[in-house]
Coordinates of C-alpha atoms and ligand atoms in Angstrom, one line a residue:
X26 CA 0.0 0.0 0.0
X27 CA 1.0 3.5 -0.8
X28 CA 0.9 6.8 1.4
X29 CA -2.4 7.6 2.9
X30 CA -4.6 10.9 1.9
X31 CA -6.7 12.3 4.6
X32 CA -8.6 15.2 2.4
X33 CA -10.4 17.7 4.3
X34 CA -14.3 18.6 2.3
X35 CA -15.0 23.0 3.6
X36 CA -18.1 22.0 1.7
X37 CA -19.9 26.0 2.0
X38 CA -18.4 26.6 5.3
X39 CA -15.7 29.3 6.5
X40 CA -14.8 32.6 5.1
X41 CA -12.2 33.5 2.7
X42 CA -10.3 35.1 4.9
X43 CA -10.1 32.3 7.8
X44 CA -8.1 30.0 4.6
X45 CA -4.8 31.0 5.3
X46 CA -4.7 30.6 9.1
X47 CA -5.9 27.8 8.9
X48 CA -3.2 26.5 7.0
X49 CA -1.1 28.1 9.4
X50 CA -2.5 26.2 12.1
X51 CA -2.5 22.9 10.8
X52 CA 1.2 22.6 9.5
X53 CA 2.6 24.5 12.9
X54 CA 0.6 22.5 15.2
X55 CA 0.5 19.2 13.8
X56 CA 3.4 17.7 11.7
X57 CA 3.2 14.7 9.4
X58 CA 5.8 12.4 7.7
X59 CA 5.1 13.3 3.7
X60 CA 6.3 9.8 2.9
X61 CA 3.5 8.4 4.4
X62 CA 0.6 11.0 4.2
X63 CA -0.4 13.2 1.8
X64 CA -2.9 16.1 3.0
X65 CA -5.4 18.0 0.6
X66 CA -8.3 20.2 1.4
X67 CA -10.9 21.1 -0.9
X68 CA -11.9 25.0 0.0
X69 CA -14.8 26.8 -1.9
X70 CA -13.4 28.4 -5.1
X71 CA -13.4 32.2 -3.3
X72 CA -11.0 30.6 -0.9
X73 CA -8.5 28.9 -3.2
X74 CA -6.2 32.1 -4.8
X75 CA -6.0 33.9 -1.1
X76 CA -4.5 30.7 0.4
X77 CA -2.7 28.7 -2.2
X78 CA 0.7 29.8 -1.6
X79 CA 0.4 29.1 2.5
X80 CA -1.1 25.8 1.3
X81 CA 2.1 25.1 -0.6
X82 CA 4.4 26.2 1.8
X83 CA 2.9 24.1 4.4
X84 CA 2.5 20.7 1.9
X85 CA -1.1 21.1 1.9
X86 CA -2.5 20.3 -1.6
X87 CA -5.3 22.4 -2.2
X88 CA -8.3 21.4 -3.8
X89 CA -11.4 22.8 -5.7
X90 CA -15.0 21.1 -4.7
X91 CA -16.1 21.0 -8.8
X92 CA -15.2 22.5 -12.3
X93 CA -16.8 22.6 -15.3
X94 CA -15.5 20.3 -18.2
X95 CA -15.6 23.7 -20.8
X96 CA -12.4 25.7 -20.9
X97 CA -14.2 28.7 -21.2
X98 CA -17.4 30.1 -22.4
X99 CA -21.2 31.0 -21.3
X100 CA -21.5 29.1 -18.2
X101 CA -22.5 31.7 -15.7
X102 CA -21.5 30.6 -12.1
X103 CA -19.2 27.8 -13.1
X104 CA -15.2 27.9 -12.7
X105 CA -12.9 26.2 -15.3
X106 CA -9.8 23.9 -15.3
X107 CA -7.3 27.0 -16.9
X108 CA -8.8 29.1 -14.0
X109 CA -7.7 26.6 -11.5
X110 CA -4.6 26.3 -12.8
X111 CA -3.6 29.8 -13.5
X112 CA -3.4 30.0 -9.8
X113 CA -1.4 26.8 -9.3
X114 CA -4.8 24.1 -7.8
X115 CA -4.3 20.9 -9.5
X116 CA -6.9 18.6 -7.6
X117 CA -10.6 19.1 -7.8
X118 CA -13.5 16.6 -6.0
X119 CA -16.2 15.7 -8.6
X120 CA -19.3 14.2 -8.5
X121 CA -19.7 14.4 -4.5
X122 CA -23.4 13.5 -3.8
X123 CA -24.6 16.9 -2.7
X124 CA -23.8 18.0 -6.0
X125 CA -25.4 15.1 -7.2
X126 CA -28.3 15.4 -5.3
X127 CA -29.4 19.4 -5.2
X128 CA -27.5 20.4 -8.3
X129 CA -28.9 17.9 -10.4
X130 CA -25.5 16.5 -11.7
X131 CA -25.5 13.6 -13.6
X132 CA -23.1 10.6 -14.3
X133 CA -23.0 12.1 -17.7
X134 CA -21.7 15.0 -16.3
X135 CA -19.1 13.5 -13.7
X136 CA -17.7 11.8 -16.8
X137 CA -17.1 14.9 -18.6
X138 CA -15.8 16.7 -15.6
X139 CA -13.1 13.4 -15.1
X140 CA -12.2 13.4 -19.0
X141 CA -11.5 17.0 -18.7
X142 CA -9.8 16.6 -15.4
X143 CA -7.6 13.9 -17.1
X144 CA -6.6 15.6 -20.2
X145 CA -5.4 18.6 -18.3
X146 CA -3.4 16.5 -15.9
X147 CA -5.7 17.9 -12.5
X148 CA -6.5 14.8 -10.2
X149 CA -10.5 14.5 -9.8
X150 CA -10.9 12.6 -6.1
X151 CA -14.1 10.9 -8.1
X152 CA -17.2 10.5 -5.2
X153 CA -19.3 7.4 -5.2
X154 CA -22.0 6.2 -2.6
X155 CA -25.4 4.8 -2.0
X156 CA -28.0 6.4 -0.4
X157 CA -29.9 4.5 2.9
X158 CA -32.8 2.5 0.6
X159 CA -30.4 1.5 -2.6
X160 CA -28.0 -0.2 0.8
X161 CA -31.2 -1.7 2.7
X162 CA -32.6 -3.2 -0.6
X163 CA -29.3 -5.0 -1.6
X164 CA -28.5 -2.4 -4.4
X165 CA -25.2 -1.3 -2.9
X166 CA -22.8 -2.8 -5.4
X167 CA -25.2 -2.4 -8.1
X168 CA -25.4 1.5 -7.7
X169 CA -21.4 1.8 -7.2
X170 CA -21.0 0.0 -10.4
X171 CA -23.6 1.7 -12.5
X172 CA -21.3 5.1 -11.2
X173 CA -18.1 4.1 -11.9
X174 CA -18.8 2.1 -15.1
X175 CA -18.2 5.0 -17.6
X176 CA -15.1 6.5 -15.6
X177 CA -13.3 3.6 -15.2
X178 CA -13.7 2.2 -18.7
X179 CA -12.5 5.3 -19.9
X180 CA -9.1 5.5 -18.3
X181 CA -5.4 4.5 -19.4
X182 CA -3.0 2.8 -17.1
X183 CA -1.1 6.0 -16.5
X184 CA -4.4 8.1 -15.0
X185 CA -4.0 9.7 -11.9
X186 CA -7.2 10.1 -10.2
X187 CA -8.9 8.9 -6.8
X188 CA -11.8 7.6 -5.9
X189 CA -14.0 8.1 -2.6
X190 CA -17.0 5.6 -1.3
X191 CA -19.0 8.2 0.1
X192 CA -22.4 6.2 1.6
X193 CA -25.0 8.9 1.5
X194 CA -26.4 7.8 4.7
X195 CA -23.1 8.3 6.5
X196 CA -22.3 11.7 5.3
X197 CA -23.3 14.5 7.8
X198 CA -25.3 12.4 10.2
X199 CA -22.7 11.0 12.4
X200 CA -23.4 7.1 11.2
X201 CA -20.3 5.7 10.1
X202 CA -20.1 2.4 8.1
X203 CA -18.6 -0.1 10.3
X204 CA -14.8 -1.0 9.4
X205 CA -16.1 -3.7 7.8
X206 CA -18.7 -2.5 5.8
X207 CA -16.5 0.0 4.3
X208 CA -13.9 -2.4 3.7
X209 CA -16.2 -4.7 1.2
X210 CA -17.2 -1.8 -0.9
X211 CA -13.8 -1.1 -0.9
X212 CA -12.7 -3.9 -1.8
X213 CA -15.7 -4.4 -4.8
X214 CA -14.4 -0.9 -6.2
X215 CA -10.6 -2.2 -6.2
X216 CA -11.6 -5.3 -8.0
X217 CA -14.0 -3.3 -10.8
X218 CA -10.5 -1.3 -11.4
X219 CA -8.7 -4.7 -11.1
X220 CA -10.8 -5.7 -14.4
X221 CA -9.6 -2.7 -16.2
X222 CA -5.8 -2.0 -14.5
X223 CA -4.6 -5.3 -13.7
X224 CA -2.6 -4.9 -10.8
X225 CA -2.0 -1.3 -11.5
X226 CA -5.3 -1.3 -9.7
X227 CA -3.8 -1.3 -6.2
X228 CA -2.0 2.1 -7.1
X229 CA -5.3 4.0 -6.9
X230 CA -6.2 5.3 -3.6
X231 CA -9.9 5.0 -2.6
X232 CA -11.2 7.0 0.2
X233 CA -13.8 7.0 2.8
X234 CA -15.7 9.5 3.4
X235 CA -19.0 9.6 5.5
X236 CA -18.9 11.0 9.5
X237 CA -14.9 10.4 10.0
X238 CA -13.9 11.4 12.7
X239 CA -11.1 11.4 15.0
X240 CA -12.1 8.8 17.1
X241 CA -13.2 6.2 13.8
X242 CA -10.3 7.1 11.3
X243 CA -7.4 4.7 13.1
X244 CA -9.8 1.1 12.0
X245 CA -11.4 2.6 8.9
X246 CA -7.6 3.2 8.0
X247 CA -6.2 0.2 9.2
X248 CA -8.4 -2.1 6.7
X249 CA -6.5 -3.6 3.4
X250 CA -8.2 -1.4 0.9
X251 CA -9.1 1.8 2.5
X252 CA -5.9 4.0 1.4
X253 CA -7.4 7.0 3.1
X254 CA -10.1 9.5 4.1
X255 CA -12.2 12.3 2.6
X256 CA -13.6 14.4 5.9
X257 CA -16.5 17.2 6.1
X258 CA -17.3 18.4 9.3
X259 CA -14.6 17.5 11.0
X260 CA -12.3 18.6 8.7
X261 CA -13.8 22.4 9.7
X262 CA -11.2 22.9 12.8
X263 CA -7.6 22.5 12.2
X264 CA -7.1 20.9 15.9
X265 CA -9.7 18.2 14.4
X266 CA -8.2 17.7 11.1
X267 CA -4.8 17.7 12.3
X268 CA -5.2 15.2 14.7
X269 CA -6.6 13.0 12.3
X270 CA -3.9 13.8 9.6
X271 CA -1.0 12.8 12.5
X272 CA -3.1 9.5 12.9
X273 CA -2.6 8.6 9.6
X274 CA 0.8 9.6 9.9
X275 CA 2.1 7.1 12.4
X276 CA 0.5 3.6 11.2
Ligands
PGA20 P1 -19.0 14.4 6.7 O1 -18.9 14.7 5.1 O2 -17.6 14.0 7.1 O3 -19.4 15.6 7.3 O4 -19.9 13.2 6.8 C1 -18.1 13.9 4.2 C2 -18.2 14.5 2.8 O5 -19.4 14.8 2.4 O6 -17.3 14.6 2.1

């Protein structure tokens, strides 16, 4: 297994002007080895120009929370891949269920969003999950499959992306899935890349994401294919974040 990524999600929480002490605070107060832990955090697009160099300086990668897949053009509201990268972002989430859910966006969409990401060498952190009925009716696999199917048939050996099992249930509401339960779907994401990569397959990180928390990360990290975390709330205060960043840090 490779180095962990814990990834912090702002969602639409904090103010511009809070980004860069909060950067401050996490890499003065909490220090991780960078051969075993990558950190990212994915800001609101205000945020991203005012703290990117702090974020650099401190080995933060900072992230954007969505893109559209058009360079340019008239997309009122939307931000573009040249945008992100004239000020130095180069990884973006996509496709993270509230987006999904009251912005309408489809898988059609995702995919465009990931071919764009691709071609323009930014890392999309793709976001998968099932919601509380498709899990209780068995659909589970089904639903992550049906997802994933057009992105991952549409990659090269060489891709770098990352993937995060997001269970809709557990996201904001403080129910985690158990160790175990994260591990399968896991485990059933690593083998639908398996059929496409070969064992190249074990080389993508896929994260959990869904109520982590200090207290949860350690197990949820300690299972085979669970390379890492994506974290919303408690991602908000540094103290929080950090602690969870040096718990990755020393396994
Ligand atoms: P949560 O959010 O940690 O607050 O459950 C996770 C996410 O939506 O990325």
């Amino acid at each position: 297994m490779g180095k962990y990524l814990i990834a912090g999600n702002w969602k639409m929480n904090h103010l511009p002007s809070q980004a860069v002490s909060y950067c401050q605070t996490l890499s003065s107060e909490f220090s991780w080895n960078p051969d075993v832990v990558d950190v990212a955090v994915a800001m609101p697009s205000t945020h991203l120009a005012l703290a990117v160099e702090t974020a650099k300086s401190s080995g933060i990668h900072l992230a954007a929370q969505n893109l559209h897949w058009e360079e340019k053009g008239a997309f009122t509201g939307e931000i573009s891949i040249p945008m992100l990268k004239d000020l130095g972002i180069s990884w973006t989430l996509i496709g993270h269920s509230e987006r999904r859910q009251y912005f309408a966006e489809s898988d059609e969409d995702v995919l465009s969003k990931f071919k764009a990401c691709l071609a323009s060498n930014i890392i999309p952190i793709v976001c998968c999950g099932e919601s509380k009925e498709q899990r209780e009716s068995g659909k589970t696999e089904d639903h992550i499959r049906s997802q994933l199917k057009n992105i991952i048939s549409n990659i090269e050996a060489d891709a770098k992306f990352i993937i995060a099992y997001e269970p809709i249930w557990a996201i904001g509401t403080g129910l985690t899935a158990s160790n175990e339960q994260a591990q399968e779907v896991h485990a059933f994401i690593r083998s639908l890349l398996k059929d496409k990569l070969g064992e190249k397959a074990k080389d993508i990180k896929i994260l959990y994401g869904g109520s982590v928390k200090p207290d949860n990360i350690e197990g949820l990290l300690k299972e085979n294919d669970i390379d890492g975390a994506l974290v919303g709330g408690a991602s908000l205060d540094p103290s929080s974040f950090g602690s969870m960043v040096k718990t990755a840090s020393k396994l």
